[in-house]
Short mmCIF file of C-alpha atoms in Angstrom, two decimals:
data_model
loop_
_atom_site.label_atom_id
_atom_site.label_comp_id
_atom_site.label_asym_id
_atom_site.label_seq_id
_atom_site.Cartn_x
_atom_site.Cartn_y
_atom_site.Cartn_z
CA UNK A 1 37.44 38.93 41.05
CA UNK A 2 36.54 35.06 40.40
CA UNK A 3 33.31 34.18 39.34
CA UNK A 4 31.82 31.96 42.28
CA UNK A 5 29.22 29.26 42.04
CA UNK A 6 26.80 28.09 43.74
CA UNK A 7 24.88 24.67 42.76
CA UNK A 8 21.48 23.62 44.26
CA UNK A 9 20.24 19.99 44.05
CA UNK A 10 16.86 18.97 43.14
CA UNK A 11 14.67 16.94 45.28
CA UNK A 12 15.77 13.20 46.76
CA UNK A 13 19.17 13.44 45.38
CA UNK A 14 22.03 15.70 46.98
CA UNK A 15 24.98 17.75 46.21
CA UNK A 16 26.89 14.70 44.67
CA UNK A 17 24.52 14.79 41.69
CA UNK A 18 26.71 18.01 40.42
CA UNK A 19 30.13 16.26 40.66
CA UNK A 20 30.52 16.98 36.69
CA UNK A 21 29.82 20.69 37.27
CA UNK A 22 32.31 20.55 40.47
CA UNK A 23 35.13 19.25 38.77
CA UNK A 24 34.94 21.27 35.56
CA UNK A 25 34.47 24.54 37.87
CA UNK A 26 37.15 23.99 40.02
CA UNK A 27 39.64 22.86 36.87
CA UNK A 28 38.36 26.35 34.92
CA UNK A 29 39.65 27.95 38.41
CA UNK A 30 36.43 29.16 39.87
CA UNK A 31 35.09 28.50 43.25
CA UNK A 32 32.42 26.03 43.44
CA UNK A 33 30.26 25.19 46.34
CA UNK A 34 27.14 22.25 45.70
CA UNK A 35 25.08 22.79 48.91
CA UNK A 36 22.64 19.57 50.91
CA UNK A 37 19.31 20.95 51.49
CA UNK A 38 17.77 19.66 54.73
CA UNK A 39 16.71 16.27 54.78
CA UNK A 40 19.03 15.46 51.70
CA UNK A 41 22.11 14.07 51.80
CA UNK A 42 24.85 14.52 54.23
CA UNK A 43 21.56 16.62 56.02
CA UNK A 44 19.09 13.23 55.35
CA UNK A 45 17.95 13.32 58.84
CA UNK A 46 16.88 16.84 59.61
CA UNK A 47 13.78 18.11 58.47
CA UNK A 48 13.25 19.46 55.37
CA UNK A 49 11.13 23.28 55.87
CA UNK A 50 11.48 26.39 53.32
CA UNK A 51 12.83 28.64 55.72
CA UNK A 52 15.42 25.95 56.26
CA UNK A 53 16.06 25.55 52.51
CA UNK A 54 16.30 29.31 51.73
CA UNK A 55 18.60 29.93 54.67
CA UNK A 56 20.70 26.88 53.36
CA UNK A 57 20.89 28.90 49.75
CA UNK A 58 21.49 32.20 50.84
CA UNK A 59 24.17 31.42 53.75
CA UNK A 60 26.25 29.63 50.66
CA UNK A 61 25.35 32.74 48.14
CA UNK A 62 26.25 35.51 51.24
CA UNK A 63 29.93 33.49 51.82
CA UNK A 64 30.87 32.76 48.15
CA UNK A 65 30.03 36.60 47.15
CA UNK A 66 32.40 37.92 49.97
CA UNK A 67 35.11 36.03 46.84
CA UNK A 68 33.46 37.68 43.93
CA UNK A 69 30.30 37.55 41.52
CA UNK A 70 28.25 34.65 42.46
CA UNK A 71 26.61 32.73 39.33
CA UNK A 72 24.09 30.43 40.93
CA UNK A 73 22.44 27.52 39.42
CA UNK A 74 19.41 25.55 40.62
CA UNK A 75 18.18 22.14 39.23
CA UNK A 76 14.20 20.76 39.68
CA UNK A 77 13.22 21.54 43.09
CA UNK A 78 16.82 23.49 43.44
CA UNK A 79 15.74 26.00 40.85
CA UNK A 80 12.06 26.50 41.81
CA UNK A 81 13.51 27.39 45.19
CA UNK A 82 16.61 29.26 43.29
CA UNK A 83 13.27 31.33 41.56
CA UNK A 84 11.69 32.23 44.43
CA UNK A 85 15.30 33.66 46.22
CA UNK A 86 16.64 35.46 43.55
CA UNK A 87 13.54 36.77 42.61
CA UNK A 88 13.20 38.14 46.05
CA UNK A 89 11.73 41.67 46.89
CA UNK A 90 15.29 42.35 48.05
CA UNK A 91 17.31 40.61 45.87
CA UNK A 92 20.55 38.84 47.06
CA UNK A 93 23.91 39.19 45.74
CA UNK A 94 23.42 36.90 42.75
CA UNK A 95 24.77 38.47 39.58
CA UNK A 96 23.34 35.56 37.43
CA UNK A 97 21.33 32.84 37.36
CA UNK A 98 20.86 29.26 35.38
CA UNK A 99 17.38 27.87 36.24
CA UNK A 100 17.81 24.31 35.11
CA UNK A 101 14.38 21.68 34.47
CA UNK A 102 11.96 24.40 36.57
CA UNK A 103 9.74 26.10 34.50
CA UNK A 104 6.94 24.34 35.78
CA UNK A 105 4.35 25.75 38.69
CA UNK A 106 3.84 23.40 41.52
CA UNK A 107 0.65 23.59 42.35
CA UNK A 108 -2.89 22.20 41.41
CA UNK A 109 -3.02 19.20 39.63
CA UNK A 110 -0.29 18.67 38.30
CA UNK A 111 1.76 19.02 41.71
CA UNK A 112 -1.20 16.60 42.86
CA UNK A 113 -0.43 14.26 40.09
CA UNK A 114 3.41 13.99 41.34
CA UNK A 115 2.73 13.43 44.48
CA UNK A 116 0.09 10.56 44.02
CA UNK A 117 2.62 8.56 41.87
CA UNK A 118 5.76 9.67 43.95
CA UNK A 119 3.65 8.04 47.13
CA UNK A 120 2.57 4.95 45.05
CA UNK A 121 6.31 4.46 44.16
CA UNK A 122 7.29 4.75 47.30
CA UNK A 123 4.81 1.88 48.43
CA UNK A 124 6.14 -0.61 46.42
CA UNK A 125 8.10 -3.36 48.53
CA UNK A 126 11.79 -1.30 47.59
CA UNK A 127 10.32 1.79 47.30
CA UNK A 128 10.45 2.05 44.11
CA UNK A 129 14.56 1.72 43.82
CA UNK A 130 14.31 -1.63 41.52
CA UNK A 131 12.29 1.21 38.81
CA UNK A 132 14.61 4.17 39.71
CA UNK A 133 17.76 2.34 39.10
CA UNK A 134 16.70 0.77 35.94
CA UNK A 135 15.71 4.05 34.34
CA UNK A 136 18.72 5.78 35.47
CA UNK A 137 20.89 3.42 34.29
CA UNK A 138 18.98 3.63 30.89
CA UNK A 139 19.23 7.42 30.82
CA UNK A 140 22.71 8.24 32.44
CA UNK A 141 26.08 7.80 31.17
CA UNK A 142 28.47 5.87 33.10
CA UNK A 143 30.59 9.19 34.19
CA UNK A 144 27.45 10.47 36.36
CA UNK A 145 25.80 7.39 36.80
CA UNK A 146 26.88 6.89 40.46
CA UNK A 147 27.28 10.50 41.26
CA UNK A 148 23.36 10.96 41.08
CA UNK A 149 22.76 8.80 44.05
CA UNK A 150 25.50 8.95 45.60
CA UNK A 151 24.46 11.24 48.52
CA UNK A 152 21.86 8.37 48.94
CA UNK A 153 18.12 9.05 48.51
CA UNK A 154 15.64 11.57 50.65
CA UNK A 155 12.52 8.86 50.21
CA UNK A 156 11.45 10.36 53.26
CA UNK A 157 11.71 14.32 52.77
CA UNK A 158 10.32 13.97 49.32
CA UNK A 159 6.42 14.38 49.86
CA UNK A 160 7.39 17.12 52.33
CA UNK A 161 9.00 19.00 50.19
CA UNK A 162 6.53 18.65 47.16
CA UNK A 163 4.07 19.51 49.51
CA UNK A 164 5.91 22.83 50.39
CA UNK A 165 6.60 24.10 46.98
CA UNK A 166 2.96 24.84 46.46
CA UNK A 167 3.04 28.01 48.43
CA UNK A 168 6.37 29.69 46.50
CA UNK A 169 4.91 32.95 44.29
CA UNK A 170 7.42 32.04 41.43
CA UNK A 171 5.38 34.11 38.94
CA UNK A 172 6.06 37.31 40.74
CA UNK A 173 9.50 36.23 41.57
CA UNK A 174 10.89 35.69 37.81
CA UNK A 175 9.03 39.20 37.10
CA UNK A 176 11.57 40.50 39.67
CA UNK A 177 14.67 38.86 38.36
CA UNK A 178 16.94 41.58 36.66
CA UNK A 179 19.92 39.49 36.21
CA UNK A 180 21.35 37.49 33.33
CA UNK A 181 18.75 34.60 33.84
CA UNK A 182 19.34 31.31 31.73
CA UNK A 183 16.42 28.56 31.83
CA UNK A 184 17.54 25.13 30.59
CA UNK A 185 15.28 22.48 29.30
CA UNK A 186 15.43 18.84 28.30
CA UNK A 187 13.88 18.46 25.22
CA UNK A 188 11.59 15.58 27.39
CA UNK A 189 11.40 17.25 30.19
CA UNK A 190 7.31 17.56 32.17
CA UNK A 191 8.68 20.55 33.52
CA UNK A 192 9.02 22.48 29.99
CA UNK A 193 5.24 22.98 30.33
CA UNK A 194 5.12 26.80 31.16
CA UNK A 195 8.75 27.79 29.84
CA UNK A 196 6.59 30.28 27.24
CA UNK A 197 4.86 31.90 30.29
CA UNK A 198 8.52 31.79 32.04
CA UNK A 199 10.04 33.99 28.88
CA UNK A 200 7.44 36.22 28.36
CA UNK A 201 7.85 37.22 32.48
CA UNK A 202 11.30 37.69 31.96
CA UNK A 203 12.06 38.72 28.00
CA UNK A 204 15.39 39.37 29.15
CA UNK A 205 16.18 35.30 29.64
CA UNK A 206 17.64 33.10 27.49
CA UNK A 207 15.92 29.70 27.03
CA UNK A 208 18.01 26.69 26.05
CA UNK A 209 16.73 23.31 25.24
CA UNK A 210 18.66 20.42 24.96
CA UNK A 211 17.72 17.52 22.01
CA UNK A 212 16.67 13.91 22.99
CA UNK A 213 17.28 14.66 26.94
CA UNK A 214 15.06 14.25 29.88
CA UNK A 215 14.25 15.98 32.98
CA UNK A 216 17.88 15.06 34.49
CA UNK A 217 19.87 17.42 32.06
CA UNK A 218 22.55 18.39 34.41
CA UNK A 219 23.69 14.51 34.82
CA UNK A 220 22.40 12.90 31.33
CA UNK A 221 24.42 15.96 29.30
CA UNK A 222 26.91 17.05 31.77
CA UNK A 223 29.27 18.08 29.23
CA UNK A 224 26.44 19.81 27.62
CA UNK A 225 25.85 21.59 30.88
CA UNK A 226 29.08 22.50 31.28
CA UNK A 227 29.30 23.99 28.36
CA UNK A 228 26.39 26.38 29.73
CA UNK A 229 27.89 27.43 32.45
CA UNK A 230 30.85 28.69 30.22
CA UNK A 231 28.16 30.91 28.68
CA UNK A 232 27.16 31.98 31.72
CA UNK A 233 30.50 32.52 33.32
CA UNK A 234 32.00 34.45 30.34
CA UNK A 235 28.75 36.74 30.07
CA UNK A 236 29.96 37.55 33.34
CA UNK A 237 32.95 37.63 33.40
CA UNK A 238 32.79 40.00 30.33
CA UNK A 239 30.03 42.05 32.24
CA UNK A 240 32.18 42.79 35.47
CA UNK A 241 35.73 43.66 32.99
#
């Protein structure tokens, strides 16, 4: 059977942001489904809630594994909330995993920190889009450029959603995670700061950082990314012949 994949979007951006991934999946011949979380993009005005999120992850994960192996692959927010499900006392049917720019905890000051300047961003006149356009324009190649935003931006579930991430028990969740488990890494990235504490939970992962790249690996390198996800896929695909 197929390898299927699922993609989950970090925070304020949406399913277009893996339109790389999407098209190099579905050319490769593998089913690929990018999933909105609640109060992002085509879902903008519901309201963003963990149960809500996790229900949005695992109905797309239950669906795509009734066509095969599901390889699923979280990004920021995406893969601290990809963490916590697949590292579930239960687990789903995931049979591997690519945690992408998450190794982070978010909680205590540092989740504090993020919010304060996410909230003083977003009480600028523009919230903050003048500053956010002119660093992703600096950072992103033209061939993702307008796929990052393109989904539109969740100024208004973002605090929310910070705000919720401080309860997820990711520690206990990577302990659980049996399954090929990839964690991917801009060499820039603010969320590399507890990748060490990440391996040594699970010594069975693979980390893999990426030179002269920042927090958004999956759309500054998607080639790069892509080329990850053939890892992934053929270490399944190998695993399952």
């Amino acid at each position: 059977m197929t390898v299927q994949v699922v993609l989950v979007h970090g925070i304020r951006t949406s399913a277009t942001m893996w339109r790389s991934q999407v098209e190099y999946l579905r050319a490769r011949g593998n089913g690929v489904t990018a999933v909105d979380l609640p109060g992002h993009g085509s879902r903008m005005t519901e309201e963003f809630t963990l149960a809500s999120a996790f229900a949005t992850i695992d109905r797309a994960v239950r669906d795509a594994a009734k066509r095969g192996p599901v390889l699923l692959a979280g990004h920021s927010m995406g893969g601290l909330l990809s963490i916590e499900y697949v590292g579930a006392e239960e687990p789903p049917p995931v049979a591997g995993f690519i945690a992408a720019s998450c190794t982070a905890i978010p909680r205590g000051v540092g989740l504090q920190t993020y919010r304060f300047l996410a909230r003083r961003l977003d009480a600028l006149p523009d919230r903050g889009m003048w500053l956010t356009d002119q660093m992703l324009d600096r950072i992103l190649p033209v061939e993702t450029r307008d796929d990052f935003g393109a989904g539109g931006y969740a100024l208004d579930t973002q605090d929310i959603a910070l705000r919720s991430l401080s309860v997820l028990d990711l520690l206990a969740a990577v302990r659980r995670i049996e399954v090929p488990l990839w964690f991917v890494n801009g060499q820039y990235d603010q969320l590399r700061i507890n990748e060490r504490l990440f391996l040594r939970l699970a010594p069975h992962a693979e980390l893999v950082v990426v030179p002269r790249t920042t927090h958004h690996v999956t759309v500054m390198r998607p080639r790069v990314f892509n080329a990850l996800l053939e890892v992934a896929l053929t270490t399944l695909e190998a695993s399952d012949g």
